[in-house]
Short mmCIF file of N, CA and C in Angstrom, two decimals:
data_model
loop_
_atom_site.label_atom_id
_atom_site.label_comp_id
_atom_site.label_asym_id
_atom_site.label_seq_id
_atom_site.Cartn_x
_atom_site.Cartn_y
_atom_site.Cartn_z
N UNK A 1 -45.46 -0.15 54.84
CA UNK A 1 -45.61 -0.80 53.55
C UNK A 1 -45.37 0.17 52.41
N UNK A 2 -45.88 1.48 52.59
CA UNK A 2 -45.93 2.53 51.45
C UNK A 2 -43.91 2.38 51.15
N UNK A 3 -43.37 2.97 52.51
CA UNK A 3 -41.84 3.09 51.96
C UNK A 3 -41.38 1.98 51.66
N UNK A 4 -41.69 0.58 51.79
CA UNK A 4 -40.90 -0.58 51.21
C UNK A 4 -41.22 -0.16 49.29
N UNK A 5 -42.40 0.34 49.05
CA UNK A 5 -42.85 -0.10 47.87
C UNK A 5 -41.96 1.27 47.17
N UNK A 6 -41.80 2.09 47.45
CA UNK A 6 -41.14 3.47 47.20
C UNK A 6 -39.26 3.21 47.40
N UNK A 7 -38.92 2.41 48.34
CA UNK A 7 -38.20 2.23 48.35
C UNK A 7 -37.53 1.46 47.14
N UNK A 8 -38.33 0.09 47.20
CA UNK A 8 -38.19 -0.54 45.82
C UNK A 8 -37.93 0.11 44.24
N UNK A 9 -39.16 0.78 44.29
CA UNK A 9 -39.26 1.80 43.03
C UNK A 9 -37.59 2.54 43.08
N UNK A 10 -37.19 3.45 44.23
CA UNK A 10 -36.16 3.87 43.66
C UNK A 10 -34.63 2.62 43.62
N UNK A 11 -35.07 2.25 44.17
CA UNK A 11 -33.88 1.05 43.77
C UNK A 11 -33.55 0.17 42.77
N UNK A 12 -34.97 0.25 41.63
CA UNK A 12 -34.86 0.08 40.45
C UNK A 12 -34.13 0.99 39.83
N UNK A 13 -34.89 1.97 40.31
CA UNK A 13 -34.93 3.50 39.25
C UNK A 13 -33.21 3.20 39.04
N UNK A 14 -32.67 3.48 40.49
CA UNK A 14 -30.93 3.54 40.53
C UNK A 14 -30.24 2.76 39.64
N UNK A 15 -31.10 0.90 39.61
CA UNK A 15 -30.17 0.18 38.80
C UNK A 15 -30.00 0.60 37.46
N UNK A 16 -31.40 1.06 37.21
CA UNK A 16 -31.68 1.37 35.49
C UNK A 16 -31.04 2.66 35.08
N UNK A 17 -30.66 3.39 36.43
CA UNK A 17 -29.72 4.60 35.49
C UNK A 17 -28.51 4.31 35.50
N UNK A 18 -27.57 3.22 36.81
CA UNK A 18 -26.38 2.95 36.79
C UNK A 18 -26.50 2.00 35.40
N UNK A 19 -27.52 1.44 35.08
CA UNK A 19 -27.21 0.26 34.06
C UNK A 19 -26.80 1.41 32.85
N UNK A 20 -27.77 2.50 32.62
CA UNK A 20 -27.59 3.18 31.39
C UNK A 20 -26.65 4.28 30.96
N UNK A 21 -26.43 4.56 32.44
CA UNK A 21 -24.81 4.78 32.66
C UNK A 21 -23.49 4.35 32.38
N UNK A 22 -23.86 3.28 32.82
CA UNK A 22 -22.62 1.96 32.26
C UNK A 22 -22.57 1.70 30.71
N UNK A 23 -23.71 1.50 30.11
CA UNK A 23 -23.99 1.12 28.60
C UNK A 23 -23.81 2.77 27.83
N UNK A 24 -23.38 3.45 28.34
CA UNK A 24 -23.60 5.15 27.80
C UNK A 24 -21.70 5.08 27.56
N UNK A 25 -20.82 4.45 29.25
CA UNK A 25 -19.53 4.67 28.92
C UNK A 25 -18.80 3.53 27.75
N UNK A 26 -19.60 2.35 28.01
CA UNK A 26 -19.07 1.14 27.25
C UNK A 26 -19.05 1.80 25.35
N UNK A 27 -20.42 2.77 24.98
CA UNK A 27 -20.91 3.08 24.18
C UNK A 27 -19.42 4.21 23.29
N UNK A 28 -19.39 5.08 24.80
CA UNK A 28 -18.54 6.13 24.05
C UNK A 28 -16.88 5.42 24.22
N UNK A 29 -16.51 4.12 24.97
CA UNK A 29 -15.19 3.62 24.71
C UNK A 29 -15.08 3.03 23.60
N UNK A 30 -16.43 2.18 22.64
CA UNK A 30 -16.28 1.99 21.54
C UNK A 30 -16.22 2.97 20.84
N UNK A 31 -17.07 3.69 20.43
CA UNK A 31 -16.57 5.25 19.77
C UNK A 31 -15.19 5.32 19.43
N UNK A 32 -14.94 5.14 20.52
CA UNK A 32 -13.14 5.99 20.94
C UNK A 32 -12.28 5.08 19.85
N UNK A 33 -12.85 3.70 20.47
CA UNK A 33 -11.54 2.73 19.81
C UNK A 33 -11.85 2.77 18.04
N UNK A 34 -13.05 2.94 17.80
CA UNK A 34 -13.28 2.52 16.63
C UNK A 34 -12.95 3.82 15.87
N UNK A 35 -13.01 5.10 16.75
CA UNK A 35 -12.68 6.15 15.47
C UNK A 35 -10.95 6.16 15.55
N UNK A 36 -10.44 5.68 16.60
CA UNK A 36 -8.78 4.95 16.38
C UNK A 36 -8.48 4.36 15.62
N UNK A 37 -9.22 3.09 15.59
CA UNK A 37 -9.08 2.26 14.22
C UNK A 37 -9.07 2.58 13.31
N UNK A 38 -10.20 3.49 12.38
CA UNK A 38 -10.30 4.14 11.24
C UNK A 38 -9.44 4.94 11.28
N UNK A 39 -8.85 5.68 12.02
CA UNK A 39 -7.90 6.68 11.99
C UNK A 39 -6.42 5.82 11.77
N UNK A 40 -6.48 4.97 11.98
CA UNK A 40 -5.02 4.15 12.22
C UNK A 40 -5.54 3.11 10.37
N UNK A 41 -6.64 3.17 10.11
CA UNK A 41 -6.40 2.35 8.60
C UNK A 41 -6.16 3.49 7.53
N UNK A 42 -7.07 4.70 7.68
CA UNK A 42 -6.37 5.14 6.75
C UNK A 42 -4.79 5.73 7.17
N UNK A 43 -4.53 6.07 8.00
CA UNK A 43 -2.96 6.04 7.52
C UNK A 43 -2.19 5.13 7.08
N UNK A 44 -2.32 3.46 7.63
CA UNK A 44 -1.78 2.34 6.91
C UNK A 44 -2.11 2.85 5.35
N UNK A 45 -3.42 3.14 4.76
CA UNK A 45 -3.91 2.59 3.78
C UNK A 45 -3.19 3.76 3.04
N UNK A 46 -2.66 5.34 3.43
CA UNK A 46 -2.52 6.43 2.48
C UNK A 46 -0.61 5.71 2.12
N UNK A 47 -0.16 5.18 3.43
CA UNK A 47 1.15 4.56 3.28
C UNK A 47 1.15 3.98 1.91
N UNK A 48 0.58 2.97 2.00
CA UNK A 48 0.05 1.64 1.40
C UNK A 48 0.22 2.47 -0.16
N UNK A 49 -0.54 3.49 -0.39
CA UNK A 49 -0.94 4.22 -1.46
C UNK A 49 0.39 4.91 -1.81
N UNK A 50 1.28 5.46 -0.77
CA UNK A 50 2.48 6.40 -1.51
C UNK A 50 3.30 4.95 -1.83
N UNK A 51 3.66 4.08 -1.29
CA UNK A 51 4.52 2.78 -1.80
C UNK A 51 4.39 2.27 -2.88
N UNK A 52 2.94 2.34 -3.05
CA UNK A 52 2.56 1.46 -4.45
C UNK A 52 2.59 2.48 -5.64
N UNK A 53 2.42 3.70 -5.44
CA UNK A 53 2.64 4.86 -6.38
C UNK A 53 4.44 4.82 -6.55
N UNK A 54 5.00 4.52 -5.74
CA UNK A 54 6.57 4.69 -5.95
C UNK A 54 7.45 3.30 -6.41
N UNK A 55 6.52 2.61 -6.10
CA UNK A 55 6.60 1.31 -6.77
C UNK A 55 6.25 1.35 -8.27
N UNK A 56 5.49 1.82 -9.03
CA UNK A 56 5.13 2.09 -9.85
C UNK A 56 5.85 2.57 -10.68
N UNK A 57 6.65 3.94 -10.16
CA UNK A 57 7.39 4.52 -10.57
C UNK A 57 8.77 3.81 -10.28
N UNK A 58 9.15 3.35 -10.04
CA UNK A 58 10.26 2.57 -9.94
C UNK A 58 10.17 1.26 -11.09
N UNK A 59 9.29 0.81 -11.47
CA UNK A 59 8.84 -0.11 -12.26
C UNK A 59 8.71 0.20 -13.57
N UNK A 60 8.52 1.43 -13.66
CA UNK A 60 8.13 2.51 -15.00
C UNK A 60 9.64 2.88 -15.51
N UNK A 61 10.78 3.39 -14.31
CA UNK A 61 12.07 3.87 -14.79
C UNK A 61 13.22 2.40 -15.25
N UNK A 62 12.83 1.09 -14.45
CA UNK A 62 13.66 0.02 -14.73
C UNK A 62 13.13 -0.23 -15.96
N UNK A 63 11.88 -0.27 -16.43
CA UNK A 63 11.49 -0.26 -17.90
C UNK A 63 12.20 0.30 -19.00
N UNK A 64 12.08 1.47 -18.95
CA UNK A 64 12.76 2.52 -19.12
C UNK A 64 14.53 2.02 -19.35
N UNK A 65 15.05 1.84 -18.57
CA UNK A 65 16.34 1.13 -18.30
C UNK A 65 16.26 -0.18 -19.07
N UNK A 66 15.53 -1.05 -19.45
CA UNK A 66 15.50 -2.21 -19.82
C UNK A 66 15.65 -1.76 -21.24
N UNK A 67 14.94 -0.93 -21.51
CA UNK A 67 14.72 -0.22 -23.33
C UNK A 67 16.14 0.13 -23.57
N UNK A 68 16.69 1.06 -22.87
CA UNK A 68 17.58 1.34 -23.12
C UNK A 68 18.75 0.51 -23.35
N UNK A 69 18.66 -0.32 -22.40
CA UNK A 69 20.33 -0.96 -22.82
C UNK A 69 19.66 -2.48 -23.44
N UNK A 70 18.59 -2.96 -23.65
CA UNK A 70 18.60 -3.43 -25.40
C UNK A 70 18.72 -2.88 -26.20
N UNK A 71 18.69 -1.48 -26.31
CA UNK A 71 19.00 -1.24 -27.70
C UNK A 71 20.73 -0.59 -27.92
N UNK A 72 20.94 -0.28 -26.86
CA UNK A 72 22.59 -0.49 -26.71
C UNK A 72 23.52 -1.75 -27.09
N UNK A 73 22.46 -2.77 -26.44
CA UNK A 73 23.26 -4.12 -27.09
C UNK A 73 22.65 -4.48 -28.39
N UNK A 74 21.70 -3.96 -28.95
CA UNK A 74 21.49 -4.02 -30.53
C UNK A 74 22.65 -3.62 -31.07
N UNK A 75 22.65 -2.32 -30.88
CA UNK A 75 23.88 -1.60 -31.44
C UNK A 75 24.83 -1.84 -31.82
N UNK A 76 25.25 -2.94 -30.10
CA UNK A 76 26.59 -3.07 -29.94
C UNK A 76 27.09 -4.29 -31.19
N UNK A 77 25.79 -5.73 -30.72
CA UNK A 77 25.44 -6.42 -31.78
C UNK A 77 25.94 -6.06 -32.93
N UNK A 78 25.02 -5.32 -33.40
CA UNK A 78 25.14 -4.68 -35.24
C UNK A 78 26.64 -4.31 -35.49
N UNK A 79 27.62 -3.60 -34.34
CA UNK A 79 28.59 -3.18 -34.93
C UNK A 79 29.37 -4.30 -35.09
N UNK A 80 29.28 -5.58 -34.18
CA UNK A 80 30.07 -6.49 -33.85
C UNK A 80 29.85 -7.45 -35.63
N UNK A 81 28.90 -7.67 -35.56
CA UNK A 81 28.38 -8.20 -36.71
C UNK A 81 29.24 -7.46 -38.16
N UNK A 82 29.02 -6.13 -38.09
CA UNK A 82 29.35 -5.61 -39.53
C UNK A 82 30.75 -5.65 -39.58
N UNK A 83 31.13 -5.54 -38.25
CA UNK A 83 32.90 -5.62 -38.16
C UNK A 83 33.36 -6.78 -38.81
N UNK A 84 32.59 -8.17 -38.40
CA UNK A 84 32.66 -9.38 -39.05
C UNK A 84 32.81 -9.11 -40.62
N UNK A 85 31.76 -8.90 -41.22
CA UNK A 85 31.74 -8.74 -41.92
C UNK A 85 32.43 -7.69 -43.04
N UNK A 86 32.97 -7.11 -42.37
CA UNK A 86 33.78 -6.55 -43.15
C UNK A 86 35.08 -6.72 -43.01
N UNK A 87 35.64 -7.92 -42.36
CA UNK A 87 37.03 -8.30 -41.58
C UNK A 87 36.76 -9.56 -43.01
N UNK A 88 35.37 -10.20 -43.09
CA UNK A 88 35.27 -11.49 -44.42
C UNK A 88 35.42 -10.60 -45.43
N UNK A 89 34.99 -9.38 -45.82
CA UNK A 89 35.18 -9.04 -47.35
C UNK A 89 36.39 -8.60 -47.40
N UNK A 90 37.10 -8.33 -46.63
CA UNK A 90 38.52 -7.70 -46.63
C UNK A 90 39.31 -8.94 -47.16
N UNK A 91 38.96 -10.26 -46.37
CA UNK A 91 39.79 -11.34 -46.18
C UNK A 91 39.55 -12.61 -47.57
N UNK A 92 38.09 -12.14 -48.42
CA UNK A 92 37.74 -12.32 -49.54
C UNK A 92 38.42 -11.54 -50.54
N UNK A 93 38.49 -10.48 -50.41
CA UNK A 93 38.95 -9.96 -51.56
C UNK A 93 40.87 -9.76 -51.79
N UNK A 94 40.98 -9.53 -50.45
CA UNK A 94 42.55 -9.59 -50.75
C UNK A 94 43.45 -11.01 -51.30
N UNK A 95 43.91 -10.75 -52.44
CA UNK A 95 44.06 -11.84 -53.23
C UNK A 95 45.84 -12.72 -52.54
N UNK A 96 46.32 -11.62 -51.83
CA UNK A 96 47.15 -12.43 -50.69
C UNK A 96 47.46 -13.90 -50.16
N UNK A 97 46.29 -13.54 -49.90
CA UNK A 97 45.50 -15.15 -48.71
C UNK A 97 44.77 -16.19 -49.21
#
């Protein structure tokens, strides 16, 4: 009777260390995956960060570009305009026509 009851005892004992064994590897495979994960968002996320910084800058120089050639076609405008206008005072005043 003594070794059934001893026996028992360690045959718990066994399950409860294979159990905490088991829950110890399950423990450190999450670990694993999850410091993967974080390791795998911030690199998406530093990506994420140089794109939108170059995006930015790309957005900043077409600006840039947009300024510029309105006021090229102001220009161009104004000369087109005064040319007019000075093609009418020419065409006003010359007593010719």
């Amino acid at each position: 009777r003594f070794s059934a009851v001893v026996l028992s005892a360690w045959r718990q004992s066994a399950h409860a260390a294979r159990r905490e064994a088991l829950v110890a590897r399950e423990r450190a495979a999450q670990e694993t995956a999850r410091c993967s994960l974080l390791q795998q968002i911030e690199a998406e996320r530093e990506v994420s960060s140089q794109e939108v910084e170059q995006l930015r800058r790309q957005l900043f120089e077409e600006a840039q570009q947009r300024q510029l050639l309105q006021e090229n076609l102001k220009r161009v405008f104004m000369r087109g305009v005064c040319a007019l206008n000075f093609e009418a005072m020419s065409l006003l005043a010359d007593p010719s026509c």
